[in-house]
Amino acid sequence: MTAQTACEECDHLIDNAVADDGEAIHCPRCHHHISVVHKAPLFAPIAYASAAIMMLVASLMYSFMSFASAGHSVTMNFAQTVRSLIAYGYNELALLLFVTLVIFPLGFLAIIFYLHGAMILNKKPFAARTCLLMLQHSKHWLMVDVFLIGILVSLVKVMGMADVGFGLSFWAFCLFTILLVKTTIVTDLPWLWQQLVSPAKAVEVNDVQRSAYANDYQLCHYCGHLNHLAESVCPRCHHQTHARKDPNLDRVLAFLIASVVLYIPANVLPIMDTSLLGGSDPATIMGGVILLWQLKSYPVAMVIFIASVMVPLAKMVAIAWLAYSVKSTRNYDPQRQLKLYRLTEFVGRWSMIDVFVVAILAALIRIDGLIVIYPGPATVSFAGVVILTMISAMSFDPRLIWDDSHIKENNRS
């Protein structure tokens, strides 16, 4: 019996690593997407990526939004959002915005354009392995869609106090967000590894129904290549191999504890300070939710409460529960645990909405002598909570859930 790869979420052996054009391969045990190839896998990604790059450039060149109140008007562009954070001394947040909204998306799209363009020209791209590894690492930190939702939340907050206009860059950014999401959907990394580096080689296994680890193989988490347990470096991507990420959960718990520590100042300290006619009105996250509720902006209040209060807390509890469950002697349903893991990993970055809202309002609402909004000290703490919980979730290996389940079943039998 042979297998070409294994599921990265349950370690089930898969006989085919890459789907045919217009088809998809899913894990038969946990239904994870192994490979989903577009009908036009060569031309679709480069078309969407090139269009997305053009929209990104356009979104940086023109006016984004305008704010007018009491005869005063302010025009905001993306660069001003970054500059305002630097002016207030929040260099870390400015760097976070620039990296997650410009550097990572632009680099992600440029690599896709470069790799597919080289294949169209029948050229071997330089440093293909490095480019593919960069795609693998950066895709988790693309927060363009989160920023767009943050813009919409900001609009609801300011429309009651002033007139808001939309510039060309706003509409370009909306198109950029849609095109970036579409580019990620039509780009299949297993297909790129096969086309640019080497096809996945079939290996002989004793029992295809058992996991790769049970057959003395380990899956490379970066390129999907099956390697023998004795191999310390993957021959396909030249990355260090590991049977399981952080099997003792030391890294998971370290980042989780750090996020719990930062969660306290993130909710106690003010996240935003509004200066109205010389007076100061600092507001915490919950204070902002209560204010929006009192203003009868119920949907926005619920979005902020869920994304900024409930999601970070629920994510920390979920990671702690997953860590406990794989070490517990009780036998839990691995399918339910895996669903919890997927949900935890998916919703984590959406908590960054409140950070983006503060950055947008600080750049947009700046009428000296009338009203100015400043970022609060909780902004940095809250951004740290989001980043640390994301790293903690990414450090958790869901294959431990299935390993643990099989061990407990064997012990019982």
Coordinates of C-alpha atoms in Angstrom, one line a residue, residues 9-329:
E9 CA -5.0 18.1 11.0
C10 CA -5.5 14.4 11.8
D11 CA -2.5 12.7 10.2
H12 CA -4.6 10.4 8.2
L13 CA -2.8 9.0 5.2
I14 CA -3.9 10.3 1.7
D15 CA -3.1 8.4 -1.5
N16 CA -3.1 11.5 -3.7
A17 CA -1.4 14.8 -2.7
V18 CA -2.7 17.1 -5.4
A19 CA -6.1 17.4 -7.0
D20 CA -6.7 17.6 -10.8
D21 CA -7.7 20.9 -12.4
G22 CA -11.2 21.9 -11.1
E23 CA -11.3 19.2 -8.4
A24 CA -10.7 19.0 -4.7
I25 CA -9.2 16.4 -2.3
H26 CA -10.5 16.2 1.3
C27 CA -9.4 14.1 4.2
P28 CA -11.9 11.2 4.5
R29 CA -11.6 11.2 8.3
C30 CA -11.8 14.9 9.3
H31 CA -12.8 16.5 5.9
H32 CA -9.9 18.9 5.9
H33 CA -9.0 20.5 2.5
I34 CA -5.9 18.8 1.3
S35 CA -5.8 20.3 -2.2
V36 CA -8.3 22.4 -4.1
V37 CA -7.2 23.3 -7.7
H38 CA -8.9 25.9 -9.8
K39 CA -10.1 25.1 -13.3
A40 CA -7.4 27.4 -14.6
P41 CA -4.7 27.0 -11.9
L42 CA -2.0 28.8 -13.9
F43 CA -3.9 31.9 -15.2
A44 CA -6.6 32.5 -12.5
P45 CA -4.2 33.3 -9.7
I46 CA -2.0 35.7 -11.8
A47 CA -5.1 37.5 -13.1
Y48 CA -6.6 38.1 -9.6
A49 CA -3.2 38.9 -8.1
S50 CA -2.3 41.5 -10.7
A51 CA -5.7 43.1 -10.3
A52 CA -5.4 43.1 -6.5
I53 CA -1.9 44.8 -6.7
M54 CA -3.3 47.5 -8.9
M55 CA -6.2 48.1 -6.5
L56 CA -3.7 48.2 -3.6
V57 CA -1.6 50.9 -5.3
A58 CA -4.8 52.9 -6.1
S59 CA -5.9 52.6 -2.4
L60 CA -2.7 54.2 -1.3
M61 CA -2.6 57.1 -3.8
Y62 CA -5.9 58.9 -3.3
S63 CA -8.2 60.2 -0.6
F64 CA -9.7 57.5 1.6
M65 CA -12.4 59.2 3.6
S66 CA -13.3 62.8 4.6
F67 CA -14.8 64.0 7.9
A68 CA -16.7 67.3 8.1
S69 CA -18.2 68.9 11.2
A70 CA -19.1 72.5 12.2
G71 CA -17.6 74.0 9.1
H72 CA -14.3 72.1 9.4
S73 CA -13.2 69.2 7.3
V74 CA -10.5 66.6 7.4
T75 CA -9.4 64.2 4.6
M76 CA -7.7 60.9 5.5
N77 CA -5.6 58.6 3.5
F78 CA -3.9 55.3 4.5
A79 CA -0.5 56.9 5.0
Q80 CA -2.1 59.4 7.4
T81 CA -3.4 56.6 9.5
V82 CA 0.1 55.3 10.0
R83 CA 1.6 58.7 10.5
S84 CA -1.0 59.6 13.2
L85 CA -0.1 56.5 15.2
I86 CA 3.6 57.5 15.0
A87 CA 2.8 61.0 16.0
Y88 CA 1.0 59.8 19.1
G89 CA 4.0 57.5 20.0
Y90 CA 2.4 54.2 19.0
N91 CA 5.1 53.1 16.7
E92 CA 4.3 49.4 17.3
L93 CA 0.7 49.8 16.1
A94 CA 1.8 51.8 13.1
L95 CA 4.2 49.0 12.2
L96 CA 1.5 46.4 12.7
L97 CA -0.9 48.3 10.4
F98 CA 1.8 48.8 7.7
V99 CA 3.0 45.2 7.8
T100 CA -0.4 43.4 7.9
L101 CA -2.2 45.7 5.5
V102 CA 0.6 46.5 3.0
I103 CA 3.8 44.5 3.3
F104 CA 2.4 41.0 3.8
P105 CA -0.5 41.4 1.2
L106 CA 1.8 43.0 -1.3
G107 CA 4.5 40.4 -0.8
F108 CA 1.9 37.6 -0.9
L109 CA 0.5 38.8 -4.2
A110 CA 3.9 39.6 -5.8
I111 CA 5.1 36.1 -5.1
I112 CA 2.0 34.6 -6.6
F113 CA 2.4 36.8 -9.7
Y114 CA 6.1 36.0 -9.9
L115 CA 5.7 32.2 -9.6
H116 CA 2.8 31.9 -12.0
G117 CA 4.3 34.3 -14.4
A118 CA 7.5 32.2 -14.5
M119 CA 5.5 29.1 -15.3
I120 CA 3.6 30.9 -18.1
L121 CA 7.0 31.8 -19.6
N122 CA 8.3 28.3 -19.1
K123 CA 11.0 29.6 -16.8
K124 CA 12.2 28.1 -13.6
P125 CA 11.7 30.7 -10.9
F126 CA 14.6 31.7 -8.7
A127 CA 14.3 30.7 -5.0
A128 CA 11.0 28.8 -5.5
R129 CA 11.3 27.0 -2.2
T130 CA 11.8 30.2 -0.3
C131 CA 8.9 31.9 -2.1
L132 CA 6.5 29.0 -1.3
L133 CA 7.6 29.0 2.4
M134 CA 6.9 32.7 2.5
L135 CA 3.4 32.2 1.2
Q136 CA 2.8 29.5 3.8
H137 CA 4.0 31.7 6.7
S138 CA 2.4 35.0 5.6
K139 CA -1.1 33.9 4.7
H140 CA -2.2 33.8 8.4
W141 CA -1.3 37.5 8.8
L142 CA -3.3 39.0 6.0
M143 CA -5.8 41.3 7.8
V144 CA -7.1 43.4 5.0
D145 CA -10.7 42.0 5.4
V146 CA -10.6 42.7 9.1
F147 CA -9.5 46.3 8.4
L148 CA -12.4 46.8 6.0
I149 CA -14.9 45.7 8.7
G150 CA -13.1 48.1 11.1
I151 CA -13.8 50.9 8.6
L152 CA -17.5 50.1 8.5
V153 CA -17.6 50.0 12.3
S154 CA -15.8 53.4 12.4
L155 CA -18.4 54.9 10.0
V156 CA -21.2 53.9 12.3
K157 CA -19.5 55.6 15.2
V158 CA -18.8 58.9 13.4
M159 CA -21.9 59.3 11.2
G160 CA -23.9 60.7 14.1
M161 CA -21.5 63.5 14.8
A162 CA -20.4 64.6 11.3
D163 CA -20.7 64.0 7.5
V164 CA -18.5 61.3 6.1
G165 CA -17.4 61.1 2.5
F166 CA -15.7 58.3 0.6
G167 CA -12.7 58.9 -1.7
L168 CA -11.5 56.8 -4.6
S169 CA -9.1 54.9 -2.3
F170 CA -12.0 53.6 -0.2
W171 CA -13.6 51.9 -3.2
A172 CA -10.2 50.7 -4.5
F173 CA -9.6 49.2 -1.1
C174 CA -12.9 47.4 -1.1
L175 CA -12.1 45.9 -4.5
F176 CA -8.6 45.1 -3.3
T177 CA -10.0 43.1 -0.3
I178 CA -12.3 41.1 -2.6
L179 CA -9.5 40.3 -5.1
L180 CA -7.1 39.3 -2.3
V181 CA -9.5 36.9 -0.8
K182 CA -10.3 35.5 -4.3
T183 CA -6.5 35.1 -5.0
T184 CA -6.0 33.1 -1.8
I185 CA -9.0 30.8 -2.8
V186 CA -7.7 30.1 -6.3
T187 CA -4.1 29.5 -5.3
D188 CA -3.3 25.9 -4.2
L189 CA 0.1 25.5 -2.4
P190 CA 0.3 21.7 -2.9
W191 CA -0.1 22.2 -6.7
L192 CA 2.6 24.9 -6.7
W193 CA 5.0 22.6 -4.7
Q194 CA 4.4 19.9 -7.3
Q195 CA 4.9 22.2 -10.3
L196 CA 7.8 24.2 -9.1
V197 CA 9.9 21.9 -6.8
S198 CA 9.0 18.2 -7.1
P199 CA 6.0 15.9 -7.2
A200 CA 5.0 14.3 -4.0
K201 CA 6.5 10.8 -3.9
A202 CA 4.5 7.8 -2.9
V203 CA 5.8 5.9 0.1
E204 CA 5.1 2.3 1.2
V205 CA 3.1 2.0 4.3
N206 CA 1.9 -1.0 6.3
D207 CA -1.7 0.1 7.0
V208 CA -3.2 3.0 5.0
Q209 CA -6.0 3.2 7.6
R210 CA -3.6 4.2 10.4
S211 CA -1.9 7.6 10.8
A212 CA 1.4 8.5 9.2
Y213 CA 3.1 8.5 12.6
A214 CA 1.8 5.0 13.3
N215 CA 3.5 3.9 10.0
D216 CA 6.8 5.6 11.0
Y217 CA 6.3 8.6 8.8
Q218 CA 6.0 12.3 9.6
L219 CA 4.3 15.0 7.4
C220 CA 6.2 18.1 6.6
H221 CA 3.9 20.9 7.8
Y222 CA 5.2 23.3 5.2
C223 CA 5.2 21.4 1.9
G224 CA 3.1 18.3 2.6
H225 CA 5.9 15.8 1.9
L226 CA 5.9 12.5 3.7
N227 CA 9.2 11.9 5.4
H228 CA 10.5 8.9 7.5
L229 CA 10.7 9.6 11.2
A230 CA 14.4 9.2 11.1
E231 CA 14.8 12.2 8.7
S232 CA 15.5 15.5 10.4
V233 CA 15.3 17.7 7.3
C234 CA 12.6 17.6 4.6
P235 CA 14.3 16.8 1.3
R236 CA 11.6 18.7 -0.6
C237 CA 11.5 22.1 1.2
H238 CA 14.8 21.8 3.2
H239 CA 12.8 22.7 6.4
Q240 CA 13.5 21.0 9.7
T241 CA 10.9 18.2 10.2
H242 CA 9.0 17.4 13.3
A243 CA 6.5 14.7 14.0
R244 CA 4.4 17.0 16.0
K245 CA 4.5 20.8 16.7
D246 CA 5.2 21.4 20.4
P247 CA 4.2 18.0 21.6
N248 CA 4.6 19.0 25.3
L249 CA 2.5 22.1 24.7
D250 CA 5.2 24.3 26.3
R251 CA 5.0 26.9 23.5
V252 CA 1.2 26.9 23.4
L253 CA 0.9 27.5 27.2
A254 CA 3.6 30.1 27.2
F255 CA 1.9 32.3 24.6
L256 CA -1.5 31.6 26.2
I257 CA -0.3 32.8 29.7
A258 CA 1.3 35.9 28.2
S259 CA -2.0 36.7 26.4
V260 CA -4.0 36.3 29.7
V261 CA -1.6 38.7 31.4
L262 CA -2.1 41.3 28.7
Y263 CA -5.9 40.8 28.6
I264 CA -6.2 42.6 32.0
P265 CA -4.7 46.0 31.0
A266 CA -6.4 45.7 27.6
N267 CA -9.8 45.8 29.4
V268 CA -9.0 48.0 32.4
L269 CA -7.0 50.8 30.6
P270 CA -8.7 53.2 28.2
I271 CA -8.4 52.1 24.5
M272 CA -9.5 55.5 23.2
D273 CA -9.5 59.1 24.5
T274 CA -11.9 61.7 22.9
S275 CA -11.0 65.3 23.4
L276 CA -14.2 67.4 22.8
L277 CA -14.0 71.2 23.2
G278 CA -11.0 70.8 25.5
G279 CA -12.5 68.1 27.7
S280 CA -11.1 64.6 27.9
D281 CA -13.3 61.5 27.8
P282 CA -11.3 58.2 28.0
A283 CA -13.2 55.1 27.2
T284 CA -12.4 51.4 27.8
I285 CA -13.6 48.6 25.4
M286 CA -16.6 47.9 27.5
G287 CA -17.3 51.6 27.9
G288 CA -17.4 52.0 24.2
V289 CA -19.8 49.0 23.9
I290 CA -22.1 50.6 26.6
L291 CA -22.1 54.0 24.8
L292 CA -23.0 52.4 21.5
W293 CA -25.8 50.5 23.2
Q294 CA -27.1 53.7 24.8
L295 CA -27.0 55.4 21.4
K296 CA -29.2 52.5 20.1
S297 CA -26.4 51.3 17.7
Y298 CA -27.2 47.7 18.8
P299 CA -25.6 45.8 15.9
V300 CA -22.3 47.7 16.1
A301 CA -22.3 47.3 19.9
M302 CA -22.8 43.6 19.5
V303 CA -20.0 43.3 16.9
I304 CA -17.5 45.2 19.2
F305 CA -18.6 43.2 22.2
I306 CA -18.3 39.8 20.5
A307 CA -15.1 40.6 18.6
S308 CA -13.2 42.5 21.3
V309 CA -14.5 41.0 24.6
M310 CA -16.0 37.6 24.0
V311 CA -13.8 36.3 21.2
P312 CA -10.4 36.9 22.9
L313 CA -11.7 35.4 26.2
A314 CA -13.4 32.5 24.5
K315 CA -10.3 31.8 22.4
M316 CA -8.1 31.7 25.5
V317 CA -10.5 29.3 27.2
A318 CA -10.7 27.2 24.1
I319 CA -6.9 26.9 23.8
A320 CA -6.6 26.0 27.5
W321 CA -9.4 23.4 27.1
L322 CA -7.7 21.8 24.1
A323 CA -4.4 21.7 25.9
Y324 CA -6.1 20.1 28.9
S325 CA -8.1 17.6 26.9
V326 CA -5.1 16.1 25.1
K327 CA -3.4 15.6 28.5
S328 CA -6.5 14.4 30.3
T329 CA -7.1 10.7 30.9

